[in-house]
Coordinates of C-alpha atoms in Angstrom, one line a residue:
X6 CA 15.8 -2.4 -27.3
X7 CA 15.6 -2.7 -23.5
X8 CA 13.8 -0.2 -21.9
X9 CA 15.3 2.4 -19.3
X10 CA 14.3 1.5 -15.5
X11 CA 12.3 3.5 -14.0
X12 CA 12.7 5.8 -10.8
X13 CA 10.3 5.8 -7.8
X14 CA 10.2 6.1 -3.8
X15 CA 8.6 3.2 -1.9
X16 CA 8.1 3.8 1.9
X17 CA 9.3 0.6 3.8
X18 CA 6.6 1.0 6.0
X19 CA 3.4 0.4 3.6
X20 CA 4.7 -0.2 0.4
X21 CA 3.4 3.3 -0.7
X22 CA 5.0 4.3 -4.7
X23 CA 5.8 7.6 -5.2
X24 CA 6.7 9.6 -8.3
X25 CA 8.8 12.0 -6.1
X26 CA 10.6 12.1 -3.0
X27 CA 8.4 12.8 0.3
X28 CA 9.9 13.9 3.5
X29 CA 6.8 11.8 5.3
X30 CA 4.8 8.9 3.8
X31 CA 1.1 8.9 3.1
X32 CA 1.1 6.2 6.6
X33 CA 2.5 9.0 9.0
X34 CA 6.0 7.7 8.7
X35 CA 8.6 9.8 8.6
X36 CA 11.8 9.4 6.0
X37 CA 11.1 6.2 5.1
X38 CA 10.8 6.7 1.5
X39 CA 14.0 4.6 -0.8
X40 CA 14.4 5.3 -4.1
X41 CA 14.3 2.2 -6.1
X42 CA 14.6 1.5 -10.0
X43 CA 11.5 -0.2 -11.8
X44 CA 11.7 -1.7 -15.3
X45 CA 8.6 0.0 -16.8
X46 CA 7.2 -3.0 -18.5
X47 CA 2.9 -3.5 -18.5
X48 CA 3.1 -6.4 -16.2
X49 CA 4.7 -4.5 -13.9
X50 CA 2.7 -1.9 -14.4
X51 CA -0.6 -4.2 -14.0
X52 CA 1.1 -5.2 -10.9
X53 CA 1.1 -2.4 -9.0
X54 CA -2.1 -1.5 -10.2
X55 CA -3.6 -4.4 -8.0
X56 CA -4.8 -6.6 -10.8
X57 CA -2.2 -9.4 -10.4
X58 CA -4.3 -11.2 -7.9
X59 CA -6.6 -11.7 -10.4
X60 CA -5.0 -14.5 -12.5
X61 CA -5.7 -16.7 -8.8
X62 CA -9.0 -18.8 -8.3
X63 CA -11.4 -16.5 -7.2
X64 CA -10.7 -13.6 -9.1
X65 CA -12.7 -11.4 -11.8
X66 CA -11.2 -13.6 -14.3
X67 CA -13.8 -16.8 -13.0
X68 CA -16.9 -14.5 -13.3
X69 CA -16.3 -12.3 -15.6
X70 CA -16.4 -9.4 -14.0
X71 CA -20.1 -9.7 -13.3
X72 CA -21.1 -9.8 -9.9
X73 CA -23.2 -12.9 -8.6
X74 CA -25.2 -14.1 -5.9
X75 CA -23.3 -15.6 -2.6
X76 CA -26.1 -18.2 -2.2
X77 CA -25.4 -19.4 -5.2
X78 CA -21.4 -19.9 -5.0
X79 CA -20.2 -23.4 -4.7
X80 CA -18.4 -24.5 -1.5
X81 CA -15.2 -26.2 -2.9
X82 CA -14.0 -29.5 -0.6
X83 CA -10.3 -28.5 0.4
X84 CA -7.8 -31.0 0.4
X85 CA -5.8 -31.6 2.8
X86 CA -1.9 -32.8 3.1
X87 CA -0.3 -34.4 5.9
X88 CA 2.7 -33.2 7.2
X89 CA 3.6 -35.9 9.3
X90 CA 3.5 -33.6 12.3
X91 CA 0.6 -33.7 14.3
X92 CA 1.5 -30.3 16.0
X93 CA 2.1 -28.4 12.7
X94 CA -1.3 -29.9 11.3
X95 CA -2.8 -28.9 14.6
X96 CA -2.2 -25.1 13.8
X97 CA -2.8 -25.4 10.4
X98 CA -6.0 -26.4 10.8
X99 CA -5.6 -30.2 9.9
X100 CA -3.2 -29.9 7.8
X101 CA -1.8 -28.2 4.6
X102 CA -4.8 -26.8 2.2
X103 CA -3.6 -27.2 -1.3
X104 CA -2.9 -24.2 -3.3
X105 CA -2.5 -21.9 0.0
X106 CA 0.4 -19.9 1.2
X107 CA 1.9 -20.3 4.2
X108 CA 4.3 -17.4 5.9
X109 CA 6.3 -18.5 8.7
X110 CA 8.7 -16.3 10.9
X111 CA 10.9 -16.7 14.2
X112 CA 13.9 -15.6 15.8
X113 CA 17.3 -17.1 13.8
X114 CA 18.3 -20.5 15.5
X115 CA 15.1 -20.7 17.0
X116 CA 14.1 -24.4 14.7
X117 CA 12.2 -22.8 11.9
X118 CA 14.3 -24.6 9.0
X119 CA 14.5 -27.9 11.1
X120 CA 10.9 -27.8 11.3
X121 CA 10.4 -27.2 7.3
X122 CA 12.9 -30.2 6.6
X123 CA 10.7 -32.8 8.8
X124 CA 7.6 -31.8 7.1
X125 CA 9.5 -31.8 3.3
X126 CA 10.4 -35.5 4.0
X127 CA 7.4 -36.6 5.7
X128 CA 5.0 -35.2 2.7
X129 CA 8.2 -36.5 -0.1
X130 CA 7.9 -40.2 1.4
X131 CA 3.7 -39.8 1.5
X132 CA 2.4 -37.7 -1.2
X133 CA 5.1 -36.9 -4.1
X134 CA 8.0 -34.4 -5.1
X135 CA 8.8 -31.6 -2.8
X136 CA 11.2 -28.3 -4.1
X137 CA 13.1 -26.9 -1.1
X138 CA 14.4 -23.5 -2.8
X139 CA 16.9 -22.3 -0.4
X140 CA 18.2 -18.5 -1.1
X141 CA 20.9 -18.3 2.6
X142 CA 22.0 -21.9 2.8
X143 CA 24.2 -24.1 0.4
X144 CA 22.6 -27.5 -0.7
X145 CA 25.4 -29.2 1.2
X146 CA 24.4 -27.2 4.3
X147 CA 20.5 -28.6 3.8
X148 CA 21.9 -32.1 3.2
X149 CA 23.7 -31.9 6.5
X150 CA 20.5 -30.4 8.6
X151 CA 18.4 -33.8 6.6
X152 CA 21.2 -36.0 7.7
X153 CA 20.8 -34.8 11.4
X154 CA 17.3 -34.9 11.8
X155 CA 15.6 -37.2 9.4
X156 CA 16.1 -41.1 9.6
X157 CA 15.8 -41.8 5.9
X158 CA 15.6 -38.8 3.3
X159 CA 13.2 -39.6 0.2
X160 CA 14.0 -39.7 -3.4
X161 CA 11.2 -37.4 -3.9
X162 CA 13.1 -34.3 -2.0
X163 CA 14.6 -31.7 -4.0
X164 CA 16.8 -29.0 -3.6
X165 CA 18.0 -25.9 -4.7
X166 CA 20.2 -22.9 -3.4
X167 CA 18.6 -20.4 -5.1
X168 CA 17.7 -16.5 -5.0
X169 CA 16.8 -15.7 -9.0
X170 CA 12.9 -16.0 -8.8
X171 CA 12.8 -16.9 -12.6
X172 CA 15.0 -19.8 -12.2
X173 CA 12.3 -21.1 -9.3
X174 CA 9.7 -20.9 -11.4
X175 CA 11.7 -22.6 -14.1
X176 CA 12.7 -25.5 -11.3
X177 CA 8.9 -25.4 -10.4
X178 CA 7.9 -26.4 -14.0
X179 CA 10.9 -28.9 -14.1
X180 CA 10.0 -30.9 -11.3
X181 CA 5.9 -30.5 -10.4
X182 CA 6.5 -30.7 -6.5
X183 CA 3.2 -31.0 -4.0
X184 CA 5.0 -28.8 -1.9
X185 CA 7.2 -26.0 -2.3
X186 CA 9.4 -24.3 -0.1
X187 CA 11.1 -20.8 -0.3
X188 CA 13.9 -19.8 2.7
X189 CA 13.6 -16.5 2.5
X190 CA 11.6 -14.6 0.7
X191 CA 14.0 -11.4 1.7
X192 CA 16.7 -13.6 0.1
X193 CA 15.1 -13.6 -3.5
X194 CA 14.9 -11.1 -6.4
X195 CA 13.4 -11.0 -10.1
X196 CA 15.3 -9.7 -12.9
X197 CA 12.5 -7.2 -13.6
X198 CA 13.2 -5.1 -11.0
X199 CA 16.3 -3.1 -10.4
X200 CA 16.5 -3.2 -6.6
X201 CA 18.4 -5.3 -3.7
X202 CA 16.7 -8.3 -2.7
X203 CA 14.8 -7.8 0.8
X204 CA 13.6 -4.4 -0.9
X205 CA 9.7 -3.6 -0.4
X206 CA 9.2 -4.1 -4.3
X207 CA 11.5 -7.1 -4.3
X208 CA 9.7 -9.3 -2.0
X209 CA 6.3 -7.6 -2.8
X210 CA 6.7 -8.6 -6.5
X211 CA 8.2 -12.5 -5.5
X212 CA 5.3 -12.3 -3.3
X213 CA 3.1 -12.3 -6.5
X214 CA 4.9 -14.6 -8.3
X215 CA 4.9 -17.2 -5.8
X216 CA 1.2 -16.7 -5.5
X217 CA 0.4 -16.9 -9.1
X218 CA 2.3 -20.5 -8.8
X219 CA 0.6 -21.5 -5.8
X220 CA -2.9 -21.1 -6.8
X221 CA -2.2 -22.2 -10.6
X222 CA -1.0 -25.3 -9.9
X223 CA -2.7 -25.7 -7.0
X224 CA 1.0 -26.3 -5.1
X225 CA 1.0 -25.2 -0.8
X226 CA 4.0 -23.0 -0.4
X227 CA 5.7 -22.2 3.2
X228 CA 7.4 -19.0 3.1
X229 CA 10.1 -18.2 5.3
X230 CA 10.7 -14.2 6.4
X231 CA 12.9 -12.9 8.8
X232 CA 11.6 -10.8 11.9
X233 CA 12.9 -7.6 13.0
X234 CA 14.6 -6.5 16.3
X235 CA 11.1 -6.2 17.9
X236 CA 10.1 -9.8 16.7
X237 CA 7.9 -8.7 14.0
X238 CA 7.4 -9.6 10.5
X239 CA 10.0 -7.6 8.2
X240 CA 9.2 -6.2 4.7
X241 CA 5.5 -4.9 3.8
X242 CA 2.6 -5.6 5.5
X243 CA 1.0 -6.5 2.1
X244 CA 2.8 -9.9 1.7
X245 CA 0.9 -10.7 5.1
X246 CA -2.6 -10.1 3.5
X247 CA -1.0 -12.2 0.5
X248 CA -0.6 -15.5 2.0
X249 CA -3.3 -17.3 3.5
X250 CA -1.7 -18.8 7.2
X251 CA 1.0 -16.8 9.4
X252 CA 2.6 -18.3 11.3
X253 CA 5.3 -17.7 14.5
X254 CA 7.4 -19.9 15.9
X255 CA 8.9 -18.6 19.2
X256 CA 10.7 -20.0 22.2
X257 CA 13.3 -18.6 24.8
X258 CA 17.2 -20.1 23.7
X259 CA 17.6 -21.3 27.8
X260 CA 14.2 -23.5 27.5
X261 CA 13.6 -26.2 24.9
X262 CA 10.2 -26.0 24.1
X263 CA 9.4 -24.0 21.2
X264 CA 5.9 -22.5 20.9
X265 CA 3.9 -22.7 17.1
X266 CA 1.8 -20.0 16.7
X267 CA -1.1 -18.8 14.3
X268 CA -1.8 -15.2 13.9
X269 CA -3.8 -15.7 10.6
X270 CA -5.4 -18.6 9.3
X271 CA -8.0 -18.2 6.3
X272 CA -9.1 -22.6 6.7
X273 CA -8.8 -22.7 10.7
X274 CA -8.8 -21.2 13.8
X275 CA -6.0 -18.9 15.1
X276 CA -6.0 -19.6 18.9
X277 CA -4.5 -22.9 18.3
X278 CA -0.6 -23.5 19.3
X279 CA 1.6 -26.4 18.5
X280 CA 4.2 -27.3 21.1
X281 CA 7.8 -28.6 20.0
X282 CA 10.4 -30.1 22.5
X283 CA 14.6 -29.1 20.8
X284 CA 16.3 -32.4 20.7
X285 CA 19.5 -33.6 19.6
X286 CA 17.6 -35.4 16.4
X287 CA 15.3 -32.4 15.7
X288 CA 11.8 -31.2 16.9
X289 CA 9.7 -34.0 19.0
X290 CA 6.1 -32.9 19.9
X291 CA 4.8 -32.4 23.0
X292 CA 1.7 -34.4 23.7
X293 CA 1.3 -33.7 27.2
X294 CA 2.0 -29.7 27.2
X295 CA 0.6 -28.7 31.0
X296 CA 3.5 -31.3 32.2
X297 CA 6.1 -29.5 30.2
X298 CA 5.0 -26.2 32.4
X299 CA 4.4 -27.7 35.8
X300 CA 7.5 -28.0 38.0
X301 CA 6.7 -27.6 41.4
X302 CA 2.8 -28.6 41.6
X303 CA 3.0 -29.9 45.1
X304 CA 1.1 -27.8 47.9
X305 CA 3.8 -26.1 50.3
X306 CA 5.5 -23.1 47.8
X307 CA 5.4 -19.8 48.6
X308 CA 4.7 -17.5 45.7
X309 CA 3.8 -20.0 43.6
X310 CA 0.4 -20.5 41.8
X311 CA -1.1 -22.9 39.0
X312 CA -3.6 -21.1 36.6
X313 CA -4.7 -22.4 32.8
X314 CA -5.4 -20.8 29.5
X315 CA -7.2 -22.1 26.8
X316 CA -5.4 -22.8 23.6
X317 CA -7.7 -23.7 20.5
X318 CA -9.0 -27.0 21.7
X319 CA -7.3 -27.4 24.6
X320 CA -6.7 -26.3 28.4
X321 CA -2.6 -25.3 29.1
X322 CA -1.7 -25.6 33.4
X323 CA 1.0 -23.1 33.8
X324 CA 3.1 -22.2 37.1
X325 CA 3.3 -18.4 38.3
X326 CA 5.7 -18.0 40.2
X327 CA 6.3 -14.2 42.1
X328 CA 8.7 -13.1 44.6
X329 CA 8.5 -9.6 46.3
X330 CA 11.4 -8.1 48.6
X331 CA 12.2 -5.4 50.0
X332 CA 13.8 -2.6 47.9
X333 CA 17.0 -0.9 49.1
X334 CA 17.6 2.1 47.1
X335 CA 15.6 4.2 44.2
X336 CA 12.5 3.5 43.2
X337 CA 11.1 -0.3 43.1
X338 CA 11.5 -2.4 40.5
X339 CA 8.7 -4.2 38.6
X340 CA 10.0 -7.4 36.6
X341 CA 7.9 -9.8 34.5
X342 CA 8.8 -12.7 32.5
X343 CA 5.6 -14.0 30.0
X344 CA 3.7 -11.3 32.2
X345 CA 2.8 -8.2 30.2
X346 CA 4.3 -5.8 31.9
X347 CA 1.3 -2.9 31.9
X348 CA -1.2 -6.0 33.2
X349 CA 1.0 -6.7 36.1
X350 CA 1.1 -3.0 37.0
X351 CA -2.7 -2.8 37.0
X352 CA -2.7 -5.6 39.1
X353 CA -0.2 -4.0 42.0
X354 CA -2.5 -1.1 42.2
X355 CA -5.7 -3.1 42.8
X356 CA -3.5 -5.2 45.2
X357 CA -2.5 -1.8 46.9
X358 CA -6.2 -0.3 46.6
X359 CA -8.4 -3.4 47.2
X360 CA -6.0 -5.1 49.6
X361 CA -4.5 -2.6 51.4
X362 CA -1.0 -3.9 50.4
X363 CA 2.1 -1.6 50.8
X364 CA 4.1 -2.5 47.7
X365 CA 5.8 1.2 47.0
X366 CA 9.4 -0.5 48.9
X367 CA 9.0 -3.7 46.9
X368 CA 10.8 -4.9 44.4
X369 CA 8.4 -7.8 42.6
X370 CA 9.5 -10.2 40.2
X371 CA 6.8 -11.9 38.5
X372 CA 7.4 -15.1 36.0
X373 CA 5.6 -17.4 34.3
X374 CA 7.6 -21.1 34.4
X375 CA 8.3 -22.2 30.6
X376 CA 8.9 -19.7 29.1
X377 CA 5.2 -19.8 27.7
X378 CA 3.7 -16.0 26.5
X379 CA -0.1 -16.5 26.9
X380 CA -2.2 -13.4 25.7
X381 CA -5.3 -14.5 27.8
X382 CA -6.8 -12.5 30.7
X383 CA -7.3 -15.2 32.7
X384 CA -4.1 -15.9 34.0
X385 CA -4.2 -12.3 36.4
X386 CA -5.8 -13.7 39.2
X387 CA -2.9 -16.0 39.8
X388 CA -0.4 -13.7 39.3
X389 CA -2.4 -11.6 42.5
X390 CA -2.7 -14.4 44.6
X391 CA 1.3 -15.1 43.7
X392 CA 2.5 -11.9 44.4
X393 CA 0.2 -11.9 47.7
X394 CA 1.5 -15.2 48.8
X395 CA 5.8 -14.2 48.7
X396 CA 4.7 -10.6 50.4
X397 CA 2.6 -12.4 53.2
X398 CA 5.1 -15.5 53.3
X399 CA 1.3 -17.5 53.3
X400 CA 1.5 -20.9 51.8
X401 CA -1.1 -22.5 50.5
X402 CA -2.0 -26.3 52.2
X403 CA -3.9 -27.2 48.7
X404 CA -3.2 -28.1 45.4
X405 CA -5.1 -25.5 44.1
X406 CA -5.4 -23.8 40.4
X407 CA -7.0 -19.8 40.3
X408 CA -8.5 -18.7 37.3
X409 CA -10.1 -15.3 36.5
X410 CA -9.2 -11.7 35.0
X411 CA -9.4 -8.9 37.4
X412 CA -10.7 -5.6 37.2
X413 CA -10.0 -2.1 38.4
X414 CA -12.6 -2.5 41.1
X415 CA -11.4 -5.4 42.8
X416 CA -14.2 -7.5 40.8
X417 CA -13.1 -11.0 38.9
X418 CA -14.7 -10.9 35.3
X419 CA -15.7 -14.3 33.9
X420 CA -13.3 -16.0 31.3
X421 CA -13.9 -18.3 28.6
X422 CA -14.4 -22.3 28.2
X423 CA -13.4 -22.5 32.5
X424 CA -15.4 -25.4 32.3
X425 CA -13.0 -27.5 30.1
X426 CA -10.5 -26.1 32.6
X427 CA -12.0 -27.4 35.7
X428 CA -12.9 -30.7 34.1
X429 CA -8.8 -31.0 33.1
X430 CA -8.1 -29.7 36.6
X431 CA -10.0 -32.6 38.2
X432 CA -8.2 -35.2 36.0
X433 CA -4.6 -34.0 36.4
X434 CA -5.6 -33.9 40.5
X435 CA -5.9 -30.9 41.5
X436 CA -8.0 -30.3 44.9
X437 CA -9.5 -26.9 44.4
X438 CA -10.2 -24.3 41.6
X439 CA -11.3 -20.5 42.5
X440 CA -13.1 -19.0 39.6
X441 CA -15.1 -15.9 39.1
X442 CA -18.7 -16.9 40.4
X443 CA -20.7 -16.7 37.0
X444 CA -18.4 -19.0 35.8
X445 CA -18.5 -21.3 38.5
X446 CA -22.8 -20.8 38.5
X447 CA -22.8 -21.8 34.6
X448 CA -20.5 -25.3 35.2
X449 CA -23.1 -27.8 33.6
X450 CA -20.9 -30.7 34.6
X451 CA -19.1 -30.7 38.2
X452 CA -15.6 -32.1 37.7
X453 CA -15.1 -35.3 39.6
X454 CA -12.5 -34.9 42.6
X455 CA -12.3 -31.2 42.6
X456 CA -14.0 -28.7 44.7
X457 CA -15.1 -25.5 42.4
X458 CA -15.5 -22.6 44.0
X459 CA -16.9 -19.4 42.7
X460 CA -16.1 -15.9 44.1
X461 CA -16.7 -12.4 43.2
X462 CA -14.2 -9.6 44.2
X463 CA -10.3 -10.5 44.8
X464 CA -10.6 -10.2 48.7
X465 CA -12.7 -13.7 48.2
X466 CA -10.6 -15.1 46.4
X467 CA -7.5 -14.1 49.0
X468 CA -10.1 -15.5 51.4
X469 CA -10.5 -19.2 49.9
X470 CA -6.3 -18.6 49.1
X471 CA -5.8 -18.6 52.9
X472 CA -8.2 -21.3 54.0
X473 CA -10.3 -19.3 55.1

């Protein structure tokens, strides 16, 4: 005799259970509890009691219970895939680790399933079967996107437009794939819950399943999930600490290049990026990244300034661009593009304090050329001497690049790996780099061709801006 389903309340923020209905969640938030209908059954119970994870390498179920000594706990060799793409194996670390689980999110449209399709084929044609479970598109539609983007489709590519989780796992067992793909995990349910798919439970108990497959078989799974209005992950945070990798793939609809991005990475580093150019055949990489940013490099534009960030293990050149005219009615405006908007407000005031700029009747636009988002501090003093350059009409004679964060006092602060940066600024031509001075004391090799110069507060580095 089946058993009755079970009523609870899960908050959509955290994933909290509870018996009753709460007007605010055990996380602060307020009426975000859903009442949802549970199938009472002890697996599910076990579930959310935490001790699913066990069942995966690594869990109480290897030692017993009994703790041990780290010293003595073998290392394990990770294996490695190849996805073909030497971008997506960049971010990944060197490519996929077997058994892990990869989440990847981005705006709709923005290339996410073309870039799953070229990695399916290229690992189908090297390493073996690949599963492409698809829960929003029709395995026509798949065979179309294939057609469009990959030269020669393997025989070793498999499809299925699915959203029943038990029929997956049933496809799984069928064909033994090296790599499996689910698109999306909002898209997909199990029987044993009575509750829309997309649902916290839902994709928190497909989350399970798909890690129980995962590190059984020792299979790498990408997961697709859809992003919310703000551009974050949707669903529970607890599928995030699931998976091994996140990543992000983001990218502005007017430009083509679309930007890879790491914000977890359990076997590698998470400040590398993978650059992708849209083409009419699919996503090409971008070897040469700095040229796909630098426009107008020549000396002789006002309001315009090359910086660089360091990505992982290498240095981006980007353009800053700034223009600042006079305001005509209301307050002024403040408008940045890849800029965050509270650093370039900081950086006003010092400009007003430190420089005696009058920037209360200016409107300033501030933008970074690309279309590129870089979190790094070390972009700001560009983004001064930009702003400082369209308000002064001063145009530099140099090809230049300014690197360096800036401080409330008017001081530069000293940024990482600038070193690598001038050494790359040397080698692409550049004449000059202004730096923050404890950078430019601890260069151990002087770039060849460029002239490094090291300064301490902002007026310097307006100074050596000038010619002065």
């Amino acid at each position: 005799m089946a058993k009755k389903p079970k009523t609870v309340f899960v908050c959509q923020e955290c994933g909290y259970e509870s018996p009753r209905w709460m007007g605010r969640c055990i996380c602060g938030a307020w009426n975000s509890m859903v009442e949802e209908k549970i199938i009472d059954t002890p697996e599910n119970d076990s579930r959310r009691r935490g001790s699913a994870v066990s069942s995966a390498p690594g869990g109480s179920g290897r030692s017993g219970g009994r703790p041990g000594m780290l010293k003595k706990v073998g290392s394990a060799e990770r294996d490695r895939i190849d996805t073909g793409i030497g971008e997506l194996n960049r971010v990944l670390g060197g490519g996929l680790v077997q058994g892990s689980l990869v989440l990847i999110s981005g705006e709709p449209g923005i290339g996410k399933s073309t870039l799953i399709i070229q990695a399916a084929e290229n690992i189908a044609r090297t390493c073996g079967p690949v599963l492409y479970v698809s829960g929003e598109e029709s395995e026509e539609q798949i065979k179309m996107r294939a057609d469009r983007v990959c030269p020669e489709i393997s025989d070793d590519l498999y499809v299925l437009s699915e959203t029943n989780m038990e029929n997956a796992v049933a496809a799984v067992e069928s064909v033994k794939p090296r790599f499996l793909i689910i698109d999306s995990i909002q898209t997909m349910y199990t029987q044993e819950l009575d509750s829309v798919p997309g649902s916290v439970s839902q994709v928190r108990a497909c989350g399970n399943m798909l890690m129980r497959i995962g590190k059984s078989d020792n299979i790498p799974i990408f997961i697709v999930a859809h992003v919310t209005k703000s551009g974050e992950l949707a669903g529970p945070k607890i599928v995030e600490h699931l998976v091994d990798c996140v990543l992000h793939f983001s990218g502005e609809r007017d430009h083509e290049v679309r930007i890879l991005r790491a914000y977890k990475n359990r076997f590698g580093t998470t400040s590398e990026i993978g650059a992708f150019h849209m083409e009419e055949g699919g996503l090409a990489e971008i070897r040469n990244l700095s040229g796909s940013f630098l426009e107008s490099t020549g000396p002789g534009t006002e309001g315009s300034v090359i910086t660089a960030v360091y990505e992982g293990s290498r240095p981006v050149f980007l353009e800053i661009q700034a223009l600042a005219s006079q305001a005509n009615v209301g307050f002024a405006r403040r408008t940045s593009v890849g800029v965050d908007y509270q650093r370039l407000s900081m950086i006003l005031a010092v400009l007003e304090k430190k420089q005696g700029m009058n920037l209360s009747n200016q409107d300033v636009y501030v933008n970074i050329v690309g279309g590129l988002r870089p979190d790094s501090t070390s972009v700001d003093l560009a983004v001064a001497l930009a702003v400082y350059s369209s308000l002064r009409g001063i145009v530099c004679p140099r090809r230049i690049v300014a690197v360096g964060e800036v401080g409330l006092t008017g001081e530069l602060r000293s940024i990482q790996n600038a070193e690598k940066i001038a050494l790359e600024a040397g080698r692409l031509g550049y004449e000059q780099i202004i730096m923050p001075q404890k950078n430019a004391a601890g260069i151990r090799r002087k770039p060849s061709g460029i002239e490094v110069i090291g300064v301490r507060t902002l007026s310097e580095a307006v100074a050596k801006f000038r010619g002065e």
